mmCIF file of C-alpha atoms in Angstrom:
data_model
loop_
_atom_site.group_PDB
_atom_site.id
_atom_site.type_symbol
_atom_site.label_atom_id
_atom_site.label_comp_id
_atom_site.label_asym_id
_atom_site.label_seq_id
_atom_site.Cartn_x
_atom_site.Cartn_y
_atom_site.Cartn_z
ATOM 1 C CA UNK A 1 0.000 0.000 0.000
ATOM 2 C CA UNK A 2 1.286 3.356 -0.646
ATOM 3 C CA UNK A 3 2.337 5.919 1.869
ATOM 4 C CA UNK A 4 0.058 9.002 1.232
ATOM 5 C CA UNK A 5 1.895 12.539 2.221
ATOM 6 C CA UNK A 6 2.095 14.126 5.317
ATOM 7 C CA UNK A 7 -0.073 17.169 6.406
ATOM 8 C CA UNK A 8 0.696 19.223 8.773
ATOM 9 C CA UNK A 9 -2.572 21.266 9.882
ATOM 10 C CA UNK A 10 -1.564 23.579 12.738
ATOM 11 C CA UNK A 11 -4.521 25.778 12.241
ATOM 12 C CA UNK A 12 -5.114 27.535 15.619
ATOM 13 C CA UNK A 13 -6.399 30.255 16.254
ATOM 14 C CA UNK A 14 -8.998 29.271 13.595
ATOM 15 C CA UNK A 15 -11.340 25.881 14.741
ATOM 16 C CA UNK A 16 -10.955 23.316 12.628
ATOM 17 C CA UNK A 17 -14.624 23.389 11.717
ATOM 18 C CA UNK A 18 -14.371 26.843 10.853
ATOM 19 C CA UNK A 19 -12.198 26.169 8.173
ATOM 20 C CA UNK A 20 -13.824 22.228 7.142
ATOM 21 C CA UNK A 21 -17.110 21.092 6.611
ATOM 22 C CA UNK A 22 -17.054 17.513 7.077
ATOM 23 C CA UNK A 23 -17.542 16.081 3.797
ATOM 24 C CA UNK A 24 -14.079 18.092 2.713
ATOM 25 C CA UNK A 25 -12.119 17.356 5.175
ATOM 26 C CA UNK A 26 -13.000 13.680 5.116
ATOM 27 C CA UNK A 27 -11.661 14.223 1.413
ATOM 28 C CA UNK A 28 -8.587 15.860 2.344
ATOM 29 C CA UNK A 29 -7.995 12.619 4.770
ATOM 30 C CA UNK A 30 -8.440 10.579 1.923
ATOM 31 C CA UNK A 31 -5.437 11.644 0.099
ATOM 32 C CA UNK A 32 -3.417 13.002 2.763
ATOM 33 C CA UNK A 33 -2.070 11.674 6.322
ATOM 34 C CA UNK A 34 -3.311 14.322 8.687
ATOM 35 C CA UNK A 35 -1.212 15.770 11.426
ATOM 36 C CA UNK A 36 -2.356 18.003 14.085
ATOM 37 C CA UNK A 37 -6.088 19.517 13.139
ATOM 38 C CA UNK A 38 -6.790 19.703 16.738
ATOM 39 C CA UNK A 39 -8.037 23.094 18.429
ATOM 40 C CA UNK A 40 -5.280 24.428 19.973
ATOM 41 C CA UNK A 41 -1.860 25.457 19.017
ATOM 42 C CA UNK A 42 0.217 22.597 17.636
ATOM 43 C CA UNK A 43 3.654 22.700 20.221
ATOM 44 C CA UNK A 44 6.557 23.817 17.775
ATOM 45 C CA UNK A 45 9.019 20.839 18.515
ATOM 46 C CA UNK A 46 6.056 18.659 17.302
ATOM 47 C CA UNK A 47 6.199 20.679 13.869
ATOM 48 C CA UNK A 48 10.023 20.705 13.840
ATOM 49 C CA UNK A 49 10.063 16.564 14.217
ATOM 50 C CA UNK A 50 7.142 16.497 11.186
ATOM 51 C CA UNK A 51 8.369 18.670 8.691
ATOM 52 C CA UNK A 52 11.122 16.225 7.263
ATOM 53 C CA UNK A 53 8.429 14.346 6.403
ATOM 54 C CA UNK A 54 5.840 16.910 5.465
ATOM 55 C CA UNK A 55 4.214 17.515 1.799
ATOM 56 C CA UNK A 56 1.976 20.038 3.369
ATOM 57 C CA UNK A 57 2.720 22.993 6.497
ATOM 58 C CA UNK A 58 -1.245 24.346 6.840
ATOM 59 C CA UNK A 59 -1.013 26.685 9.517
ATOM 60 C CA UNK A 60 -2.583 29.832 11.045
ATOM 61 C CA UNK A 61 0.817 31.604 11.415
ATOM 62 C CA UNK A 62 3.185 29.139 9.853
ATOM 63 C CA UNK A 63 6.764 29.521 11.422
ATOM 64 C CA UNK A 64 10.010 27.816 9.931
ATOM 65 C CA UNK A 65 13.061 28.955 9.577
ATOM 66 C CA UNK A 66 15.576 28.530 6.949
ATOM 67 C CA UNK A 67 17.239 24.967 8.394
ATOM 68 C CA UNK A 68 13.729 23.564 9.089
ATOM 69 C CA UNK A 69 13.022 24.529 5.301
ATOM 70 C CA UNK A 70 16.232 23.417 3.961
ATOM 71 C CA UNK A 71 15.423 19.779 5.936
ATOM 72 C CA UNK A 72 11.910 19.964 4.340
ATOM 73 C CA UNK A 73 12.394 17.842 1.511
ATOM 74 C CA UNK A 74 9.050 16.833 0.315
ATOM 75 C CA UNK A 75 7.735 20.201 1.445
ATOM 76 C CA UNK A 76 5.349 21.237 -1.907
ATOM 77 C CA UNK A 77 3.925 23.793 -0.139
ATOM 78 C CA UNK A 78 3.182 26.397 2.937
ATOM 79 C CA UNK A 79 -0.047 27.433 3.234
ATOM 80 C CA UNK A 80 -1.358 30.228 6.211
ATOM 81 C CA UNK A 81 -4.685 30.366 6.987
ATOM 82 C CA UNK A 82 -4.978 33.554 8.599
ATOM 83 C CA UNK A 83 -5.547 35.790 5.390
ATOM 84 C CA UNK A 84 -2.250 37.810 6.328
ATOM 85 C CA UNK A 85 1.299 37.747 5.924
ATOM 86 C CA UNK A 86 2.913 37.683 8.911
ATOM 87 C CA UNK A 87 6.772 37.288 10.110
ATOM 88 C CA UNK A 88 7.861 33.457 11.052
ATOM 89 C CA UNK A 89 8.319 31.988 8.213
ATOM 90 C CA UNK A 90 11.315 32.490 5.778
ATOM 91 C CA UNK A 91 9.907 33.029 2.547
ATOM 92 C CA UNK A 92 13.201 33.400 0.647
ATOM 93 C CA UNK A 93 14.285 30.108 2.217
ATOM 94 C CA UNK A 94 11.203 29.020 0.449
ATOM 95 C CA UNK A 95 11.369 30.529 -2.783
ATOM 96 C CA UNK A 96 15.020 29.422 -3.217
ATOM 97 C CA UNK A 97 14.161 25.431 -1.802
ATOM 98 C CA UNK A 98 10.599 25.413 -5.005
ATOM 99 C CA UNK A 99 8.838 25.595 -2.511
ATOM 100 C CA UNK A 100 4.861 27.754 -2.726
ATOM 101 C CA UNK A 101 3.876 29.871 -0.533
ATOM 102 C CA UNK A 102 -0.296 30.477 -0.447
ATOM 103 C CA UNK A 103 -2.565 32.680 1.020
ATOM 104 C CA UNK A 104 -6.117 31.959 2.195
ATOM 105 C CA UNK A 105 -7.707 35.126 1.420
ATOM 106 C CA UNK A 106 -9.269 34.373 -1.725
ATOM 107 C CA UNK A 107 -11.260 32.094 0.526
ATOM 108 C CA UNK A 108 -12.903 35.540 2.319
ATOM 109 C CA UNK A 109 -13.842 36.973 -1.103
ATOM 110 C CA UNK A 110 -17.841 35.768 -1.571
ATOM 111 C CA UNK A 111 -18.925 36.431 1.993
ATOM 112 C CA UNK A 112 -16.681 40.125 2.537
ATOM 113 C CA UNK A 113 -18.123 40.771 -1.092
ATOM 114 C CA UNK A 114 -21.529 40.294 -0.091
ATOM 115 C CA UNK A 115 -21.057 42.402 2.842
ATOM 116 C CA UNK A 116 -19.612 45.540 0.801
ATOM 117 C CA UNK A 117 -22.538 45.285 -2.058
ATOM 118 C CA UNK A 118 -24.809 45.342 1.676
ATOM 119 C CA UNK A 119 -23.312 48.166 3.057
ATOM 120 C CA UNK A 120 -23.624 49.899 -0.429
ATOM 121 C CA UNK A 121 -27.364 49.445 -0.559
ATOM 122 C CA UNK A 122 -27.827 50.355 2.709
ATOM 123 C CA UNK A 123 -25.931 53.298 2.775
ATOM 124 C CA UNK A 124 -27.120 54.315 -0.492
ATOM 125 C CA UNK A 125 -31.005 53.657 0.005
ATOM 126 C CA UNK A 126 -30.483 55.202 3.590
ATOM 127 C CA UNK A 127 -32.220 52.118 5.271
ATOM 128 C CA UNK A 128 -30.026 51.849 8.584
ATOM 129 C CA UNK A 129 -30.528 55.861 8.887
ATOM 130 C CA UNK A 130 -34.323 55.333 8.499
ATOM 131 C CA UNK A 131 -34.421 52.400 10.178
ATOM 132 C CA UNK A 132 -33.101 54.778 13.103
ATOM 133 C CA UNK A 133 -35.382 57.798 12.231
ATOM 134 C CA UNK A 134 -38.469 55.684 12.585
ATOM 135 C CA UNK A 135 -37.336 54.491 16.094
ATOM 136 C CA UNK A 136 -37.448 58.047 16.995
ATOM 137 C CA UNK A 137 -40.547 59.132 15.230
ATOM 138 C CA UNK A 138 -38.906 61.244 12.414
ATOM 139 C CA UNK A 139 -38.643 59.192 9.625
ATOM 140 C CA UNK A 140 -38.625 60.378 6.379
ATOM 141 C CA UNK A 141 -41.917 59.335 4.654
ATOM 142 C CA UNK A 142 -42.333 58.888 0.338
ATOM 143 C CA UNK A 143 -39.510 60.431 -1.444
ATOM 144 C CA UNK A 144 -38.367 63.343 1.565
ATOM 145 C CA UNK A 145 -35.052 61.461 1.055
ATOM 146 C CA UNK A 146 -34.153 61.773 -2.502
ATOM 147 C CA UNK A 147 -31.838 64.644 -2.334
ATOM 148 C CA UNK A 148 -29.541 61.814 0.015
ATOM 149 C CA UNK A 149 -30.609 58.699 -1.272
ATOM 150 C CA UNK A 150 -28.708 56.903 -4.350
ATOM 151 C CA UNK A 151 -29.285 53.896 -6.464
ATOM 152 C CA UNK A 152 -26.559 51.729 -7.561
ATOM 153 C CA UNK A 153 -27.617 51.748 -10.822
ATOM 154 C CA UNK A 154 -25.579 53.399 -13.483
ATOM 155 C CA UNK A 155 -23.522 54.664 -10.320
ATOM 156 C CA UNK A 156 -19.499 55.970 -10.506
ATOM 157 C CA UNK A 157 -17.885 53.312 -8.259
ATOM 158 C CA UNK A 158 -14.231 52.892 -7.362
ATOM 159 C CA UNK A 159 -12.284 50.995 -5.667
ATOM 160 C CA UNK A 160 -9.030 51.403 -3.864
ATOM 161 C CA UNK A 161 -7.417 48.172 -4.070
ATOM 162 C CA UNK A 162 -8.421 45.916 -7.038
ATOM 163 C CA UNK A 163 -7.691 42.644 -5.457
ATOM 164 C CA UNK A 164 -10.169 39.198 -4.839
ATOM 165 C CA UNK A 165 -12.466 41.552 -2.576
ATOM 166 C CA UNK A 166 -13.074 44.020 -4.838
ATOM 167 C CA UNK A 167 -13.016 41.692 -8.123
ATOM 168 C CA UNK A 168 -15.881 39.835 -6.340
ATOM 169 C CA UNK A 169 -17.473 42.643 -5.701
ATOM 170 C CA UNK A 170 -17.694 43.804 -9.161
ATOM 171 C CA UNK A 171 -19.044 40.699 -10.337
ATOM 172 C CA UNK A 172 -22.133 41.122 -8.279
ATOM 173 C CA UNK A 173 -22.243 44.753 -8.980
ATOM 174 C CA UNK A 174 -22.946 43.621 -12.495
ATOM 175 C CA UNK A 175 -26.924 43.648 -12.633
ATOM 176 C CA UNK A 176 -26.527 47.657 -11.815
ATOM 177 C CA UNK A 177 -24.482 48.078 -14.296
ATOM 178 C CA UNK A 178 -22.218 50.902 -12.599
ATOM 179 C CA UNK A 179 -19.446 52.876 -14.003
ATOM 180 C CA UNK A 180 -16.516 51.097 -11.854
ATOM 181 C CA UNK A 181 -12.901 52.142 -12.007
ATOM 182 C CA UNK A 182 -9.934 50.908 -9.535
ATOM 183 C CA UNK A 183 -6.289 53.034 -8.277
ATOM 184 C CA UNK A 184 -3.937 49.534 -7.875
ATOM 185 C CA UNK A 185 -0.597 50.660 -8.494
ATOM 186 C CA UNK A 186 0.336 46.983 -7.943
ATOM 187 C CA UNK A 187 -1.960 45.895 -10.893
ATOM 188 C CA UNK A 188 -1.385 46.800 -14.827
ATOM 189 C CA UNK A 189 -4.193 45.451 -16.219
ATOM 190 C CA UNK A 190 -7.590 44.928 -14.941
ATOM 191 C CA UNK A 191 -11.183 43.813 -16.085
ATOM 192 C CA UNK A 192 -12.132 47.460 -15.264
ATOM 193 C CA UNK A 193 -10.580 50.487 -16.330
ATOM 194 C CA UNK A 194 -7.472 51.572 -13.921
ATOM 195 C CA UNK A 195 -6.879 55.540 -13.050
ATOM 196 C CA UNK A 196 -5.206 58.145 -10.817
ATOM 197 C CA UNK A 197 -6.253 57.782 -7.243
ATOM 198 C CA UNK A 198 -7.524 61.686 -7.508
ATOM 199 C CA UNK A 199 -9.250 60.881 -10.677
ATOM 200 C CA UNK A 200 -11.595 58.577 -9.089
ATOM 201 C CA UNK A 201 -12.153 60.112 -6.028
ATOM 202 C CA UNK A 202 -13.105 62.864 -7.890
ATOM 203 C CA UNK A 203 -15.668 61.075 -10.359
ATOM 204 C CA UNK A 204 -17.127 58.044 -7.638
ATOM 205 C CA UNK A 205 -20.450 58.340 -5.136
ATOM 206 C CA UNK A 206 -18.993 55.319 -3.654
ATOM 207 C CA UNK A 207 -15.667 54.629 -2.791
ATOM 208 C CA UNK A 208 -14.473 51.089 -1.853
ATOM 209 C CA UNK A 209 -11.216 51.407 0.542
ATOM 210 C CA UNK A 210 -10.361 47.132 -0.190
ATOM 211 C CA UNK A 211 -6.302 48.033 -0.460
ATOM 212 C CA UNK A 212 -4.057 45.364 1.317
ATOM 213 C CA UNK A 213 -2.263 46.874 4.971
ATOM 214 C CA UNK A 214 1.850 47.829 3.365
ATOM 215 C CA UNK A 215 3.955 50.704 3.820
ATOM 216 C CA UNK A 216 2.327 52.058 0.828
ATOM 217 C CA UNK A 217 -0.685 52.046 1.603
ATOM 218 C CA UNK A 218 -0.881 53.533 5.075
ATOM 219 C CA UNK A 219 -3.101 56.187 4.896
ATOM 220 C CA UNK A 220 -4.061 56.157 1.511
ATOM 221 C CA UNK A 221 -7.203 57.734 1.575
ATOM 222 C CA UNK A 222 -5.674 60.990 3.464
ATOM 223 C CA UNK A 223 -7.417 63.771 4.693
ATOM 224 C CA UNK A 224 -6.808 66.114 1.450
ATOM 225 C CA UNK A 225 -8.227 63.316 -0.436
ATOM 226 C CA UNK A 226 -11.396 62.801 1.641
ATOM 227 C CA UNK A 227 -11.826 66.624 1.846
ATOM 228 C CA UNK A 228 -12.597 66.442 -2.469
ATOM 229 C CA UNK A 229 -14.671 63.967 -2.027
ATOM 230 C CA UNK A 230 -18.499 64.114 -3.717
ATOM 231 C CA UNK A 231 -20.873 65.544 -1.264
ATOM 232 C CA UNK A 232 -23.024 62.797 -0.753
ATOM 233 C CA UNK A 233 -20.328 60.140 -1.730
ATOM 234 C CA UNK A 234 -20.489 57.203 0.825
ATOM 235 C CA UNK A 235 -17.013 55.401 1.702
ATOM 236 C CA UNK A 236 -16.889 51.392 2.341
ATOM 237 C CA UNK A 237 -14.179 50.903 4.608
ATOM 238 C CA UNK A 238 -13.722 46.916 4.295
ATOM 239 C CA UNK A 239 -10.301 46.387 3.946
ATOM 240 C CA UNK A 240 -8.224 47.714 7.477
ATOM 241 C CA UNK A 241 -8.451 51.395 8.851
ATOM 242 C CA UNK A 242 -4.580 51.196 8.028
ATOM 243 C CA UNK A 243 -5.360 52.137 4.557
ATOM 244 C CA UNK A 244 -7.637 55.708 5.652
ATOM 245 C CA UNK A 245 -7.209 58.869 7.928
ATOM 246 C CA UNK A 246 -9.925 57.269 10.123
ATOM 247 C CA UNK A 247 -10.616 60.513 12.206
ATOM 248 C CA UNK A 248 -10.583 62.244 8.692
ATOM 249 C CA UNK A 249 -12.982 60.020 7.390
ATOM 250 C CA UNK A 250 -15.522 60.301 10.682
ATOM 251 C CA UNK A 251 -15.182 64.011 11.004
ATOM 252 C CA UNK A 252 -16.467 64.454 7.264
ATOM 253 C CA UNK A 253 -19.509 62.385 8.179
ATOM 254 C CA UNK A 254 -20.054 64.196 11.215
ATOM 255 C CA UNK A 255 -20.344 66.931 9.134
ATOM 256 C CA UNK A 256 -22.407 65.978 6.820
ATOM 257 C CA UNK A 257 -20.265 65.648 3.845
ATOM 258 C CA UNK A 258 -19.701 61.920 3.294
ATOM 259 C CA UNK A 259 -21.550 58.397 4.465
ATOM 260 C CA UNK A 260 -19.431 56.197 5.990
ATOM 261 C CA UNK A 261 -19.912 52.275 6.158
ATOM 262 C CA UNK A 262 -17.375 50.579 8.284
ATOM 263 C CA UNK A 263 -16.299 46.995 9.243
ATOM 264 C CA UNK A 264 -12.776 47.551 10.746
ATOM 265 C CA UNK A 265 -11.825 49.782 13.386
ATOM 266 C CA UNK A 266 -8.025 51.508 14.381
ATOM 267 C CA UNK A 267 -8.452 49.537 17.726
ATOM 268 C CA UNK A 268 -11.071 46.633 18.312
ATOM 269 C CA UNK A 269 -13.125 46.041 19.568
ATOM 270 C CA UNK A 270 -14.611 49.687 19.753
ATOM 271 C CA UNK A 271 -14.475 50.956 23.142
ATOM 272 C CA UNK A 272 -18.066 50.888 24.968
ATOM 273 C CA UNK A 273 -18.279 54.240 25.165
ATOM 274 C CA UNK A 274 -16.388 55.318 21.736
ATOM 275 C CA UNK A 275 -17.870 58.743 20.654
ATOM 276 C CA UNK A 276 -18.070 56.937 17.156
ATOM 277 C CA UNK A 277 -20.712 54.625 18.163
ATOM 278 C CA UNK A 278 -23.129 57.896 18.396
ATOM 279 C CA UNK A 279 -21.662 59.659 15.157
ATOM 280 C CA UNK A 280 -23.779 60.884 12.245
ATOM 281 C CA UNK A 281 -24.099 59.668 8.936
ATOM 282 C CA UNK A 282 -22.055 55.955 10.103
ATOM 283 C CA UNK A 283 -22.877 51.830 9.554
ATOM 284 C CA UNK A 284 -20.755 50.313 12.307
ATOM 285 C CA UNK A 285 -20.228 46.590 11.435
ATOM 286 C CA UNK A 286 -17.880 44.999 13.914
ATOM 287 C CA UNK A 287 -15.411 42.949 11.687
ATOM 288 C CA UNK A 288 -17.527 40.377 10.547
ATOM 289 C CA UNK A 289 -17.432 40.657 7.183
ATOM 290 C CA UNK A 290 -16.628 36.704 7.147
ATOM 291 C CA UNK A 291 -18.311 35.986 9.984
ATOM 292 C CA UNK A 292 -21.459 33.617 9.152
ATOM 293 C CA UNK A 293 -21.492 30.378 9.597
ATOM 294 C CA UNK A 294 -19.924 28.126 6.973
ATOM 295 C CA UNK A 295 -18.396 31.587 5.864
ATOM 296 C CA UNK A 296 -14.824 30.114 5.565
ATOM 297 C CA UNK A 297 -15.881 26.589 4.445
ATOM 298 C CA UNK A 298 -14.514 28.238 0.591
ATOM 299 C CA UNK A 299 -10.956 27.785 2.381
ATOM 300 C CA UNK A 300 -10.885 24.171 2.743
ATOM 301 C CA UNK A 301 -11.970 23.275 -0.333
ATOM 302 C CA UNK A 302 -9.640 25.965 -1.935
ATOM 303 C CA UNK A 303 -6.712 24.123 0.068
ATOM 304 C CA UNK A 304 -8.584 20.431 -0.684
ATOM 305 C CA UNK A 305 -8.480 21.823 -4.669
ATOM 306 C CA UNK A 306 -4.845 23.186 -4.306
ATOM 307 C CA UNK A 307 -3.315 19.806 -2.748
ATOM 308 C CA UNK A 308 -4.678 17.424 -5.405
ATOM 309 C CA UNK A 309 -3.379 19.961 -8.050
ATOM 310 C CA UNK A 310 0.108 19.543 -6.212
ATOM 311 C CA UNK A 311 -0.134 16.179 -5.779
ATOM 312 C CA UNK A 312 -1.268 15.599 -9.666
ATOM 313 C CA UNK A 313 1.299 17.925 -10.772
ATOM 314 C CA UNK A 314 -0.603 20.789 -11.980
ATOM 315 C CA UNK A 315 -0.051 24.292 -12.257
ATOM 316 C CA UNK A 316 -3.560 25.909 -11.222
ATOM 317 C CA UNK A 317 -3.977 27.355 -7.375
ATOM 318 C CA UNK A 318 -7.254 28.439 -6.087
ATOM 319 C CA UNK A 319 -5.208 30.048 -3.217
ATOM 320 C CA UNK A 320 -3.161 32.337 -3.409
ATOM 321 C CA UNK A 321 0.382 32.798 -4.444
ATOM 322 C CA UNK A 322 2.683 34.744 -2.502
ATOM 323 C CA UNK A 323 4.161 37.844 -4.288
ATOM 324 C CA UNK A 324 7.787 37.901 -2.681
ATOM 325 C CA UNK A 325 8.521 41.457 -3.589
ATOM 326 C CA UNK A 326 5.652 42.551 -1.748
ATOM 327 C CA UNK A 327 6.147 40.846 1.667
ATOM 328 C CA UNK A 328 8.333 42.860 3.884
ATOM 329 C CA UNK A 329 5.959 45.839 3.393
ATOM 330 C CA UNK A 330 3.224 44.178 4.412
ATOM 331 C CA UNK A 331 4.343 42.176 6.653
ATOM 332 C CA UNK A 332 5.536 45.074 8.650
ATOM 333 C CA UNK A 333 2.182 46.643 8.349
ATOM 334 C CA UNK A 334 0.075 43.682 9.552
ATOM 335 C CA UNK A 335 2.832 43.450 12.613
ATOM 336 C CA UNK A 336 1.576 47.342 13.281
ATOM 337 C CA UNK A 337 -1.943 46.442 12.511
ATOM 338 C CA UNK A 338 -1.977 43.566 14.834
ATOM 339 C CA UNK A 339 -0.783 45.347 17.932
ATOM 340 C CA UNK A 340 -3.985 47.573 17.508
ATOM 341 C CA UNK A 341 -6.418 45.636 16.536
ATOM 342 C CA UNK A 342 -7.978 41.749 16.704
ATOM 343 C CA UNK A 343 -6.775 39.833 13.692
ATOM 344 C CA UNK A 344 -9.125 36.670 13.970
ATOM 345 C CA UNK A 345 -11.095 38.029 11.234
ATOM 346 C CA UNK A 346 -7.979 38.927 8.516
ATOM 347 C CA UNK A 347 -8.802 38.662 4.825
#
């Protein structure tokens, strides 16, 4: 009988159900011999006995260094399940030893894509402000609202950041047929047309903040930027509030310039008694974009997909791969990020 490959599935913090419905990760049995899986952190001499062995590293924060990777070999392939690059791991090692590198996010895109086409409807058709208004006995009745409602159809919409988020989203955007453009100056080509970061903020009623945490993008949306923003224009923070001038972004909806529809905060959770949670013209969503259940199921049977292709010698990855150019920048400014902020729900 032959000896199937060794997978290492150190998964914590995420629960192994949170990442496998049954049926896949019976499959992923079937093919592979499973190490680890269990709900709590996997001790690191355990991993460092394994990975001479190992085909597979799955792990939440995978850490190896470049002897353990150098041992490694059968090692295809290193895959995190966080959604985030984070330090640990030596991805040169990697890259030098053939070995991949892959990302869960793509795994977040359907259910964080569904949340920012809800957050534009809602914001848009005012429904969580009239929702609010009729608590109080001052709702708007008929069409009072038109000069601050919006439809989505025919709409200017653009997106900063034009990765598996805000792809996603554009798919189900399609029905509405908007006017979407992107600023990605990582991208240089796109399925939608891409322009100067001042050009669309300048010509979009909704902006999209989905850009990646990096040393570029720290405060991309500044507070010059926000200031020539539409009147009226609402902002769907869904990425990190790494990527805006948060206070910025707040103070303009305070004021009655912008909307603002948020699921990430500069510290979480929000304080209780956070002056945001009373501000004007907000949707607070508390980073849980991904969070319904069976929401990350997509991830095992992306990493179920990806092993059989490794194992059968293909090329395709429904993960995805690591860019190495791109790392230290961002890994940097999800070390920042994390210091501040809960990262159980990363992208």
């Amino acid at each position: 009988m032959m000896t199937k490959p060794l997978l290492i599935l150190d998964q914590h913090f995420r629960q192994l159900e949170e990442l496998f419905d049954p049926d896949t990760y019976a499959a992923l049995a079937e093919i592979c011999d499973i190490e680890g899986g269990q709900n709590w952190p996997m001790a690191a001499d355990r991993v460092d006995a394994l990975i001479d062995r190992a085909a597979f590293y799955v792990a939440a924060n995978p850490r190896l260094d470049a002897d353990q990777i150098t041992r490694a070999g059968h090692l295809k392939a290193v895959i995190e399940v966080s959604g985030a690059f984070q330090g640990g791991l030596d991805y040169g090692t990697c890259a030098d030893q053939g070995i991949e590198v892959l990302s869960c996010s793509p795994g977040f895109r359907h259910s964080v894509a569904e949340m920012t086409l809800a957050m534009m409807l809602a914001g848009g058709r005012g429904l969580v402000a009239e929702h609010e208004a009729m608590r109080q006995g001052h709702e708007h009745w008929v069409d009072d609202r038109a000069a601050t409602d919006f439809s989505l159809f025919g709409q200017t919409i653009g997106f900063i950041g034009y990765g598996q988020i805000a792809q996603e989203t554009t798919r189900l955007l399609a029905p509405f047929a908007p006017e979407i453009m992107a600023f990605d100056p990582f991208m240089t080509a796109a399925d939608v047309p891409l322009v100067a970061l001042n050009t669309l903020i300048e010509k979009c009623r909704v902006v999209v903040v989905a850009a990646v945490p990096s040393g570029e993008t720290r405060g991309l949306l500044n507070a010059d930027l926000i200031g020539r923003l539409q009147r009226g224009a609402l902002v769907v923070l869904i990425s990190r509030a790494w990527c805006v001038d948060f206070p910025a972004l707040v103070a303009a909806a305070e004021a009655g310039h912008i909307q603002l529809a948020t699921d990430v905060f500069p510290e979480e959770p929000l304080a209780a008694d956070a002056p945001l949670r009373q501000a004007r013209n907000v949707i607070l969503s508390p980073h849980r974009a991904a969070a319904i259940p069976g929401g990350r199921h997509p991830i095992g049977r992306m990493i179920l997909a990806d092993v059989k292709s490794m194992l059968d010698g293909r090329p395709t990855r429904q993960l995805k791969r690591v860019q190495p150019a791109q790392l230290d920048s961002q890994i940097a400014a999800q070390d920042q990020v994390s210091r501040h902020a809960d990262v159980k729900g990363l992208r």
